[in-house]
Tab-separated table of N, CA, C and O in Angstrom:
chain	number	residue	atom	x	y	z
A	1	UNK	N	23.013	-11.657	10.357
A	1	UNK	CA	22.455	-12.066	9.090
A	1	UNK	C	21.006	-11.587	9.011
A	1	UNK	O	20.228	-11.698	9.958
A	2	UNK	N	20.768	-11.186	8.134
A	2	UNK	CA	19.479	-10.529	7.783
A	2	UNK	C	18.427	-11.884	6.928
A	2	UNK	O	18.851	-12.222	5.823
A	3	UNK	N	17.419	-12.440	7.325
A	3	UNK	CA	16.555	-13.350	6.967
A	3	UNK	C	15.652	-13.001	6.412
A	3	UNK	O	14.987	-13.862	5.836
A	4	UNK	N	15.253	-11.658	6.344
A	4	UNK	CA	13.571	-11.471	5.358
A	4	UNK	C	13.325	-10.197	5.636
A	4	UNK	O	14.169	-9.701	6.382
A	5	UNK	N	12.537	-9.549	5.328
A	5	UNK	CA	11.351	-8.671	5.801
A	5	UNK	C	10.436	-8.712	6.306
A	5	UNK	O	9.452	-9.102	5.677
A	6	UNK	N	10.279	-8.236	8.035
A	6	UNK	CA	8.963	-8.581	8.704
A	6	UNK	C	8.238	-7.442	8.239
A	6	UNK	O	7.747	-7.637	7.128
A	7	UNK	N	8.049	-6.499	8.648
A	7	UNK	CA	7.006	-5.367	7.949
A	7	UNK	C	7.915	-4.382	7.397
A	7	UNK	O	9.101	-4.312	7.720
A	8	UNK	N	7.175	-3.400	6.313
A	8	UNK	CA	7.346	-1.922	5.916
A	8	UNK	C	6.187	-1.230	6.368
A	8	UNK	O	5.136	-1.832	6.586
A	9	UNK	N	6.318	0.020	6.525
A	9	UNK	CA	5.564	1.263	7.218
A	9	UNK	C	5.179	2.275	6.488
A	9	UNK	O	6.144	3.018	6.311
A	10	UNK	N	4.034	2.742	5.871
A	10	UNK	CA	3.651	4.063	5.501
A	10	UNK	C	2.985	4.741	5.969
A	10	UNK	O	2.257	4.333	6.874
A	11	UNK	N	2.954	5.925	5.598
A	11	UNK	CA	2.175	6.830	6.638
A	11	UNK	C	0.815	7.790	5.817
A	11	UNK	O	0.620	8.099	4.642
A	12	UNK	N	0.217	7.988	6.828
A	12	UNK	CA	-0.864	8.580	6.341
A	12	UNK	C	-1.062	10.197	7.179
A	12	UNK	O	-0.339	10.471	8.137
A	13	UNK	N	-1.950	11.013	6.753
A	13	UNK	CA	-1.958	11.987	7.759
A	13	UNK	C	-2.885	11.892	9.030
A	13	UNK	O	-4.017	11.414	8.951
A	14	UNK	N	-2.391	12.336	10.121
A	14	UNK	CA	-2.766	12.456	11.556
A	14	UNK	C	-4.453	12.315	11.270
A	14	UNK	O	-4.939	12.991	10.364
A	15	UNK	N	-5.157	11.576	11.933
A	15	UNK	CA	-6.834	11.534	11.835
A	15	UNK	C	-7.467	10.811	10.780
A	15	UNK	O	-8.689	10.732	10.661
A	16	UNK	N	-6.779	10.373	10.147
A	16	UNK	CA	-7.213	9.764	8.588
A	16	UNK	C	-7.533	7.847	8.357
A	16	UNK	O	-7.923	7.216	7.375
A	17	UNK	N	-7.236	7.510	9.442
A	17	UNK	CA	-7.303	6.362	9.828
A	17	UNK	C	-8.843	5.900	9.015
A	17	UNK	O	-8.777	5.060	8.117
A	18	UNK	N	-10.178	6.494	9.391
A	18	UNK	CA	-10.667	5.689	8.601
A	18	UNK	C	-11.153	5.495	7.196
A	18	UNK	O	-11.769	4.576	6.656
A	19	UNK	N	-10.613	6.823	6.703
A	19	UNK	CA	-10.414	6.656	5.418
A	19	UNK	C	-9.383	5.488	4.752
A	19	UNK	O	-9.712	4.582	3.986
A	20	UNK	N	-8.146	5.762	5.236
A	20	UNK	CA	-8.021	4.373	4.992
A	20	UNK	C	-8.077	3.232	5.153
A	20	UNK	O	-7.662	2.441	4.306
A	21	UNK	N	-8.724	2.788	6.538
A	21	UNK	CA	-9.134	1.289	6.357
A	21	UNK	C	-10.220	1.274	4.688
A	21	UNK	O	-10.277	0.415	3.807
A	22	UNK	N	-10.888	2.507	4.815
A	22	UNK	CA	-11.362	2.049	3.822
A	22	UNK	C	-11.145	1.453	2.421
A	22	UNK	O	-11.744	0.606	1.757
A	23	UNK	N	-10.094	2.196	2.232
A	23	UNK	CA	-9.034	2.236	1.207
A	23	UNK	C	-8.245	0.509	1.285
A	23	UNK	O	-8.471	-0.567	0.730
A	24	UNK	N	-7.659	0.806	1.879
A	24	UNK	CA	-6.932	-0.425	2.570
A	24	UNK	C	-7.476	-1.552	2.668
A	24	UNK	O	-7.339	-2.430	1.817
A	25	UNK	N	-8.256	-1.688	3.864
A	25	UNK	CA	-9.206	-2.677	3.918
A	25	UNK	C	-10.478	-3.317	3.187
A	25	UNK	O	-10.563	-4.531	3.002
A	26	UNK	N	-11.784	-2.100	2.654
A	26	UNK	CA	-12.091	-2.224	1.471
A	26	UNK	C	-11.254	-2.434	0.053
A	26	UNK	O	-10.810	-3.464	-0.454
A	27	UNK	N	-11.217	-1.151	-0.355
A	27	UNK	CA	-10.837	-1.414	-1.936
A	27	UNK	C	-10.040	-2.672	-1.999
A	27	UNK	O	-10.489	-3.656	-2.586
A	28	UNK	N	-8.316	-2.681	-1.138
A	28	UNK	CA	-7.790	-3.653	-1.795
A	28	UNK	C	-7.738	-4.978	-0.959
A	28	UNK	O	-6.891	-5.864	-1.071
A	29	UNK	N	-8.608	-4.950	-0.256
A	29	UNK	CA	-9.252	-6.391	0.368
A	29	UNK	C	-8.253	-6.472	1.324
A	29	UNK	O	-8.009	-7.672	1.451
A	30	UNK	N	-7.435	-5.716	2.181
A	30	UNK	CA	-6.021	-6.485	2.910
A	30	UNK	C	-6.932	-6.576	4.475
A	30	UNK	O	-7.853	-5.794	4.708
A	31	UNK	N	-6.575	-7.459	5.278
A	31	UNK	CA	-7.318	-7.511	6.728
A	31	UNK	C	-6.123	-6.810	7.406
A	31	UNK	O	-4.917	-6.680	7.198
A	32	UNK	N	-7.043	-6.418	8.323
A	32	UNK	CA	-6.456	-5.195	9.493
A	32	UNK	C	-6.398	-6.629	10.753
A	32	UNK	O	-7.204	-7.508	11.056
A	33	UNK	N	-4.358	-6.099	11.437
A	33	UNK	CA	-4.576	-7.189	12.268
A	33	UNK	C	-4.398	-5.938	13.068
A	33	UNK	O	-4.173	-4.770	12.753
A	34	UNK	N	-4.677	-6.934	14.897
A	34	UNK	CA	-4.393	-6.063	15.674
A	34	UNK	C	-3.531	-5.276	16.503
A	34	UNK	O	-3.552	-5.959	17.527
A	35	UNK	N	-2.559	-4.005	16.832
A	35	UNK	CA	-1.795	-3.752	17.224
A	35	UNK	C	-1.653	-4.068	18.828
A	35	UNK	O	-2.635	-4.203	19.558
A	36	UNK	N	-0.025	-4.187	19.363
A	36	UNK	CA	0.382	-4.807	20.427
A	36	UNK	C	-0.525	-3.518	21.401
A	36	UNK	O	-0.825	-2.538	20.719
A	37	UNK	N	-0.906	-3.468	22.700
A	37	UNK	CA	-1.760	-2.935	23.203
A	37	UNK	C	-0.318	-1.311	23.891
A	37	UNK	O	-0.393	-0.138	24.258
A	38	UNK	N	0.622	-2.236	23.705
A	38	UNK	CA	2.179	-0.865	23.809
A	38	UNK	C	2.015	0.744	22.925
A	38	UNK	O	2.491	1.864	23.110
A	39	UNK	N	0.757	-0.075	21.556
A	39	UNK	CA	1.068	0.547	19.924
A	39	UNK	C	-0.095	1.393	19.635
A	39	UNK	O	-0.187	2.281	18.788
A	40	UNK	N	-1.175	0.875	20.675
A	40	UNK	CA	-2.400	1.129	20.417
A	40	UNK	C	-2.506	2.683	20.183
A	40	UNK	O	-3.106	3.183	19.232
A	41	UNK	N	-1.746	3.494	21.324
A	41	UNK	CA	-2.186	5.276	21.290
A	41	UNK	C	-1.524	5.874	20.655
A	41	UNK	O	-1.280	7.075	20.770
A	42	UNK	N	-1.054	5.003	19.738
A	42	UNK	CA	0.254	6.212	18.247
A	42	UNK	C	-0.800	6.293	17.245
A	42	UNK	O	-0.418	6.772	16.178
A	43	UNK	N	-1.907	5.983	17.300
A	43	UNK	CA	-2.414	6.144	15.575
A	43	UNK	C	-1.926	4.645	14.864
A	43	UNK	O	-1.167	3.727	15.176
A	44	UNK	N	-2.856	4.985	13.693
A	44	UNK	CA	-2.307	4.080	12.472
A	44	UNK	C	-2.983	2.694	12.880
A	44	UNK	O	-3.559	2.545	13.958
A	45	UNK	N	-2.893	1.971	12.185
A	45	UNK	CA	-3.016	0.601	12.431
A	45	UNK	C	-2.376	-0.236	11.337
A	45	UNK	O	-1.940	0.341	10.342
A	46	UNK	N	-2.273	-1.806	11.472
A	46	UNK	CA	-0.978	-2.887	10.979
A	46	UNK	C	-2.688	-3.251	10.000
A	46	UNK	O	-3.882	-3.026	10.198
A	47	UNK	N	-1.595	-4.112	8.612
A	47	UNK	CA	-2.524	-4.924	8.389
A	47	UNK	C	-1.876	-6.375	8.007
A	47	UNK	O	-0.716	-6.356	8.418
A	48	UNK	N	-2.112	-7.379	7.505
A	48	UNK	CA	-1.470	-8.714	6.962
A	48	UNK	C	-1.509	-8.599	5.795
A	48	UNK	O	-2.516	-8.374	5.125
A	49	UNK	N	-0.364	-8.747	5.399
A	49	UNK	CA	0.084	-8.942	3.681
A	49	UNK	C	0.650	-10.411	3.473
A	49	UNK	O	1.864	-10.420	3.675
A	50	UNK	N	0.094	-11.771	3.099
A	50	UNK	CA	0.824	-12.918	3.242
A	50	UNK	C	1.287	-12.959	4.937
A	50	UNK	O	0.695	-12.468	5.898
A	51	UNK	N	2.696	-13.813	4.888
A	51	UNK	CA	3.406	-14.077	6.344
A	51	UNK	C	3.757	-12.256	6.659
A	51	UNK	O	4.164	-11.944	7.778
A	52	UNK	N	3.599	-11.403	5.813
A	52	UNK	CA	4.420	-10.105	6.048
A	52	UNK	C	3.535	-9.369	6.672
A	52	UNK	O	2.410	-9.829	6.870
A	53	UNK	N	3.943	-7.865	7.172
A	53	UNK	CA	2.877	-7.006	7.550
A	53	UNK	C	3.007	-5.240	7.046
A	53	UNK	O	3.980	-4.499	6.909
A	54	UNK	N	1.959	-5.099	6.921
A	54	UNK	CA	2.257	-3.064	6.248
A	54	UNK	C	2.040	-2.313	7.826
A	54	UNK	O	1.417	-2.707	8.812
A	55	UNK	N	2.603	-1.439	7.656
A	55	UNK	CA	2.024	-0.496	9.441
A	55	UNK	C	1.680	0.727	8.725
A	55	UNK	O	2.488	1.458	8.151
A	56	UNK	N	0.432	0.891	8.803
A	56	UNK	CA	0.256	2.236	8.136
A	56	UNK	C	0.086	3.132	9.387
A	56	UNK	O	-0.943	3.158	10.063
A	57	UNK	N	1.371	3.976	9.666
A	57	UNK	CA	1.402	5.060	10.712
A	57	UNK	C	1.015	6.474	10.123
A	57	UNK	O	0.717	6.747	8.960
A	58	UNK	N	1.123	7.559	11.562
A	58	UNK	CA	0.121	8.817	10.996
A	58	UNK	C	1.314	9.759	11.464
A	58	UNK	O	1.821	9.814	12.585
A	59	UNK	N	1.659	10.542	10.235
A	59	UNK	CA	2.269	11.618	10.349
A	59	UNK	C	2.072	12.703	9.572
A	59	UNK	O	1.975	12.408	8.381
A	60	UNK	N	1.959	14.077	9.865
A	60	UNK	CA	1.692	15.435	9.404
A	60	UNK	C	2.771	15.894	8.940
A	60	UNK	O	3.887	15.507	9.287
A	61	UNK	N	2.447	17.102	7.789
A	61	UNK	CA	3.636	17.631	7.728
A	61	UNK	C	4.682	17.117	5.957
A	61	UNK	O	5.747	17.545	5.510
A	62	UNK	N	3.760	16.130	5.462
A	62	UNK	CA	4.926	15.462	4.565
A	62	UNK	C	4.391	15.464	3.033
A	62	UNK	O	3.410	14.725	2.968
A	63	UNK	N	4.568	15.792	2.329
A	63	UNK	CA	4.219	15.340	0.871
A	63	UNK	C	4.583	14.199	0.319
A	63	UNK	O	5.559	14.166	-0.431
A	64	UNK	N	3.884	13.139	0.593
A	64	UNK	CA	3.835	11.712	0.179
A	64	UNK	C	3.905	11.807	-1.553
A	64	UNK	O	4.240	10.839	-2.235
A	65	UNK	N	3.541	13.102	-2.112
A	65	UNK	CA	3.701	12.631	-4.018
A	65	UNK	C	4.813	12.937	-4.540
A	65	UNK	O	5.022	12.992	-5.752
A	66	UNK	N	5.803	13.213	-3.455
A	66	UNK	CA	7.491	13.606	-3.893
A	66	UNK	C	8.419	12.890	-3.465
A	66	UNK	O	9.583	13.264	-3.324
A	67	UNK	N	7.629	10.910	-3.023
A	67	UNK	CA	8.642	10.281	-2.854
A	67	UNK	C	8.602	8.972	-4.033
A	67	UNK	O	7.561	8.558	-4.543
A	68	UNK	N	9.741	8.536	-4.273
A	68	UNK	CA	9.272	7.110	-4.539
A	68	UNK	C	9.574	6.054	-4.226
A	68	UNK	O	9.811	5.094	-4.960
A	69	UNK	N	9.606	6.136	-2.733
A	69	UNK	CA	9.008	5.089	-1.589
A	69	UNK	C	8.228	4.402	-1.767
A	69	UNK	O	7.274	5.112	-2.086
A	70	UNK	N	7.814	3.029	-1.795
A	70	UNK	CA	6.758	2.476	-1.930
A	70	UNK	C	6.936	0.843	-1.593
A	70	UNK	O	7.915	0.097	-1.597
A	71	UNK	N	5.344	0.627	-1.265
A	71	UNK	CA	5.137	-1.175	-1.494
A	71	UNK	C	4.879	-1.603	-2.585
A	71	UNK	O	4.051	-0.953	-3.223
A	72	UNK	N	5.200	-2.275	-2.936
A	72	UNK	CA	5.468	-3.356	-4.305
A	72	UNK	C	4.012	-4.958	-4.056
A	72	UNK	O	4.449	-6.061	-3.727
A	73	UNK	N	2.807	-4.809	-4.224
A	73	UNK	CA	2.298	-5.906	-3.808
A	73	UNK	C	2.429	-7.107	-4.676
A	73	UNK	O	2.140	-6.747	-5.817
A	74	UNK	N	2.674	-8.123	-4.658
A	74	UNK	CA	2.583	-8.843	-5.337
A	74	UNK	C	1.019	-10.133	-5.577
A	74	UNK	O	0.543	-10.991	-4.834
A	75	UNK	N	0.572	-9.522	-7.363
A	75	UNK	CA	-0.496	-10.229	-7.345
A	75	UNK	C	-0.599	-11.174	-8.621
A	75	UNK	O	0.289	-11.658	-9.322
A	76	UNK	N	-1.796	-11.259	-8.673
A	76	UNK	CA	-2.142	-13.140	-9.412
A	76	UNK	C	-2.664	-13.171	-11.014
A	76	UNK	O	-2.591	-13.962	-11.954
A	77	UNK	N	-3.428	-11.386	-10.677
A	77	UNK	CA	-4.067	-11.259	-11.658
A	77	UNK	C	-4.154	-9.675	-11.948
A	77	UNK	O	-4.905	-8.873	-11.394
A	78	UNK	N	-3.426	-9.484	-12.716
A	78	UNK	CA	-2.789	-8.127	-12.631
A	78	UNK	C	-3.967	-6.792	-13.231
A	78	UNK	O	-4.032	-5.601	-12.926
A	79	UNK	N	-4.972	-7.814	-14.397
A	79	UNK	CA	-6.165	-7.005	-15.016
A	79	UNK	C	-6.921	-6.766	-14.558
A	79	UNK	O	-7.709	-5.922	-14.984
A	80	UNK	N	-7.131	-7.699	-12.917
A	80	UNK	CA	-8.592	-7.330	-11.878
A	80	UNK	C	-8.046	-6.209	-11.555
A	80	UNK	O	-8.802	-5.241	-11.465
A	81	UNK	N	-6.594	-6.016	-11.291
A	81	UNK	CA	-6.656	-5.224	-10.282
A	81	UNK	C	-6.176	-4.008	-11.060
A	81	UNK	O	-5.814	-3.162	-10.243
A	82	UNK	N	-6.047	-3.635	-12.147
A	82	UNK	CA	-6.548	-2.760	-12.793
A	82	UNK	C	-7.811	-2.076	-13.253
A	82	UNK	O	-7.949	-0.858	-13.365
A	83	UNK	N	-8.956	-3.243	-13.573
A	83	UNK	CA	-10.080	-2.718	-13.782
A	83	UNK	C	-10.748	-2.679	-12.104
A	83	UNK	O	-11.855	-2.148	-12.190
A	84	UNK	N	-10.485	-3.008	-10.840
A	84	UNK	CA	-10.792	-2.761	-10.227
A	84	UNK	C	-10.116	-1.184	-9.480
A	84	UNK	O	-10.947	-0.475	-8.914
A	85	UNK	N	-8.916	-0.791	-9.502
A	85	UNK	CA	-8.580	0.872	-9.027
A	85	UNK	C	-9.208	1.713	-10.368
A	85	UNK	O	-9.450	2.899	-10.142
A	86	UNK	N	-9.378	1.421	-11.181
A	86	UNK	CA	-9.918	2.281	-12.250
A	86	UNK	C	-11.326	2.469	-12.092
A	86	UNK	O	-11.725	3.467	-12.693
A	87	UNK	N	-12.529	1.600	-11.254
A	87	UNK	CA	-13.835	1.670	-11.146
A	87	UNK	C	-13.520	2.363	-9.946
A	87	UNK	O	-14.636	2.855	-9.782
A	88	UNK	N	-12.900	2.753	-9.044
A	88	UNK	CA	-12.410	3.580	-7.861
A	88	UNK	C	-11.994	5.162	-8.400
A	88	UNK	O	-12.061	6.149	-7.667
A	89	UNK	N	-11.747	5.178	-9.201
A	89	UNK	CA	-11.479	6.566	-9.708
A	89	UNK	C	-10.121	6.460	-9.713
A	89	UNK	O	-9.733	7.350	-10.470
A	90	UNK	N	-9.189	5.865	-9.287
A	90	UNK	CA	-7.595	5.740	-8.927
A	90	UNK	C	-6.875	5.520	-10.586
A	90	UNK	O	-7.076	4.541	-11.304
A	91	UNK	N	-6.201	6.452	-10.847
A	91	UNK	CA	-5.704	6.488	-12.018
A	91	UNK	C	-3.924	5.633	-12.053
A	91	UNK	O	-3.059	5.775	-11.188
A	92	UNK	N	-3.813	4.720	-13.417
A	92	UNK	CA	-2.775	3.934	-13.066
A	92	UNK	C	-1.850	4.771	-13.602
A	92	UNK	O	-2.130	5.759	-14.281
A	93	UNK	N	-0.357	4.274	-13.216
A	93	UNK	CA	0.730	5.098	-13.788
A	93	UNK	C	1.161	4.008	-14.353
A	93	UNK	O	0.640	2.932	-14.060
A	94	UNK	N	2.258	4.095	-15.328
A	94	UNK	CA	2.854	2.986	-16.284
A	94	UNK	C	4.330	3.247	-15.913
A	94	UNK	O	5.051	4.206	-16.187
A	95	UNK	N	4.593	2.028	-15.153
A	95	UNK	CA	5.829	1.981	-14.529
A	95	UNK	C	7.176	1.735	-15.871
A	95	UNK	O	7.006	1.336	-17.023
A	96	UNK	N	8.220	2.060	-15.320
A	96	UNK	CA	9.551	1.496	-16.584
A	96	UNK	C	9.279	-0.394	-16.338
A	96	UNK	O	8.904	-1.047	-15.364
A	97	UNK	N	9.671	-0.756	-17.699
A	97	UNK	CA	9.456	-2.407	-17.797
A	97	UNK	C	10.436	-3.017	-16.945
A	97	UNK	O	11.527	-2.456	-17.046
A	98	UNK	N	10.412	-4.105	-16.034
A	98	UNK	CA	11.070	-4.843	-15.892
A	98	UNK	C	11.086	-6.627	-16.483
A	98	UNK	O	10.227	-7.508	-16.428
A	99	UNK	N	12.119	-6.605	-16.889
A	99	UNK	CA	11.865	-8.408	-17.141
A	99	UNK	C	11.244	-9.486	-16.566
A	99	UNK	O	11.810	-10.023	-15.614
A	100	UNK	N	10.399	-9.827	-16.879
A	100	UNK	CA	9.631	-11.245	-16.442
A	100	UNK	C	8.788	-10.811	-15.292
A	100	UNK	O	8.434	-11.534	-14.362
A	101	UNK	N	8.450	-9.294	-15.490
A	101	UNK	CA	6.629	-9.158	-15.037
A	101	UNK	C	6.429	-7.829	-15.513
A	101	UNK	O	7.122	-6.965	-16.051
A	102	UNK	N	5.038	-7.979	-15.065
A	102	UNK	CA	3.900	-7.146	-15.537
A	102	UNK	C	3.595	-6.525	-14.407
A	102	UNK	O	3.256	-7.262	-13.481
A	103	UNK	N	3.630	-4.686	-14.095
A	103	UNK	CA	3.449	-4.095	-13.214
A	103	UNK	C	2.627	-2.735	-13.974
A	103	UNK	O	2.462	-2.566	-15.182
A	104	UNK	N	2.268	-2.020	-13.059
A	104	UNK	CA	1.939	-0.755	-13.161
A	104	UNK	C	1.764	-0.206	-11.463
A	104	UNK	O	1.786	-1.130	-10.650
A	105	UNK	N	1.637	0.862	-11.024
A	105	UNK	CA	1.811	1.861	-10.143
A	105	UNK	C	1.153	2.387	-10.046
A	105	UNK	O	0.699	2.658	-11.158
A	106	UNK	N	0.435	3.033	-8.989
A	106	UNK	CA	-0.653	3.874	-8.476
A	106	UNK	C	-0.654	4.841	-7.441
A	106	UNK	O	0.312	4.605	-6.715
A	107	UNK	N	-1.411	5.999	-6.967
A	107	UNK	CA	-1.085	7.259	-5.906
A	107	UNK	C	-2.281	6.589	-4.771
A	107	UNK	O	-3.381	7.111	-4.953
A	108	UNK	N	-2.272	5.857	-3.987
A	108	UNK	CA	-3.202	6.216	-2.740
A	108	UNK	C	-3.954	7.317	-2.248
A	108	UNK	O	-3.399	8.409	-2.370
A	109	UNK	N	-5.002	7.303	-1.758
A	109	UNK	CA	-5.434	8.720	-1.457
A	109	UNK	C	-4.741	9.590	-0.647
A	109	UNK	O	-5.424	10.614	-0.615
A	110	UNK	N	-3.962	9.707	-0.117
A	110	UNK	CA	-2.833	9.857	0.723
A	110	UNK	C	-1.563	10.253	-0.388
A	110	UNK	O	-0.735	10.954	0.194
A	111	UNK	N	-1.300	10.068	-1.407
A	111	UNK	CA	-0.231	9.783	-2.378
A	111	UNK	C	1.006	9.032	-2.495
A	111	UNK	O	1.995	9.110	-3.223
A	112	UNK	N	0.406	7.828	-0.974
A	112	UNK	CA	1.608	6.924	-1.166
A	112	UNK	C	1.678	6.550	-2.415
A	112	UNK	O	0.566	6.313	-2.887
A	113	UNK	N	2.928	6.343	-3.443
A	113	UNK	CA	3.032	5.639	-4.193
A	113	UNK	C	2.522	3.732	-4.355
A	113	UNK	O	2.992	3.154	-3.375
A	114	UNK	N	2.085	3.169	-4.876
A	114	UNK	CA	1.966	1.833	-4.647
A	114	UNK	C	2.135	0.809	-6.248
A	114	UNK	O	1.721	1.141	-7.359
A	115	UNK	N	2.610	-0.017	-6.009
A	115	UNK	CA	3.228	-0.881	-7.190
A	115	UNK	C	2.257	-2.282	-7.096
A	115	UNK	O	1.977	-2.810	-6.021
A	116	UNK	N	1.791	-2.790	-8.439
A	116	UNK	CA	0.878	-3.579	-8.145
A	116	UNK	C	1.673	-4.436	-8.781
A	116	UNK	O	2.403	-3.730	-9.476
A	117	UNK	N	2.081	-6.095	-9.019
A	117	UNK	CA	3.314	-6.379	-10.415
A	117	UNK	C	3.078	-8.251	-9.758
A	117	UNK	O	2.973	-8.808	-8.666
A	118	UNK	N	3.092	-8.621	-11.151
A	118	UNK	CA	2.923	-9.659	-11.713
A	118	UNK	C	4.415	-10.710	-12.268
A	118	UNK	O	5.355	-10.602	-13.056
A	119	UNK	N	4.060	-11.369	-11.621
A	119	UNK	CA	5.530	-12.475	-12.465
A	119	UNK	C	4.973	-12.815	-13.961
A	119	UNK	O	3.809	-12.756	-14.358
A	120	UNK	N	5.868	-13.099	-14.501
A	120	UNK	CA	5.218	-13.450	-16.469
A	120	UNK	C	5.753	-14.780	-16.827
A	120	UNK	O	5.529	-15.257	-17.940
């Protein structure tokens, strides 16, 4: 039986790590926890999303703007966090509607896809 989702994983390219904490950790406020000391020499680092966790690992080689793979975050206030990636330079995409929320979508510097979305 399958009970939940402990983490999802994206990747970034090889060396890029602190660009995105910046990204990550700055812009969208998430805390960086720490990896098992097994995890430490792969690159990447975990962060806390709620009880859940993201692993942002490092791999070369991939065009991240030809998937649509993505995390879905779920937030409170859907206009901060619009006028806040827009004072970032991060341009929003306008996702297809779903019933009973409010979302829009965004490219990471990296071009993970990312989904920002609101219950209504």
């Amino acid at each position: 039986m399958i009970t939940g989702i402990h983490h999802v994983q994206i990747t970034i390219p090889k060396g890029e790590e602190p660009r995105a904490r910046d990204f990550y950790c700055g812009v969208l406020g998430l805390k960086e926890m720490e990896k098992p000391a097994s995890l430490q020499g792969r690159g990447g680092f975990w962060l806390q999303v709620g009880g859940q966790s993201v692993h942002v690992g490092t791999e070369d080689g991939f065009d991240r703007l030809t998937t649509k793979a993505h995390v879905a975050y779920a937030v409170t206030d859907l206009t901060v966090w619009e006028r806040k990636l827009e004072a970032e330079g991060i341009e929003r995409i306008k996702g297809i509607p779903i019933p009973g929320f409010d979302r829009f979508e965004f490219r990471d510097p990296f071009g993970n896809r990312v989904e920002m979305i609101q219950a209504i």
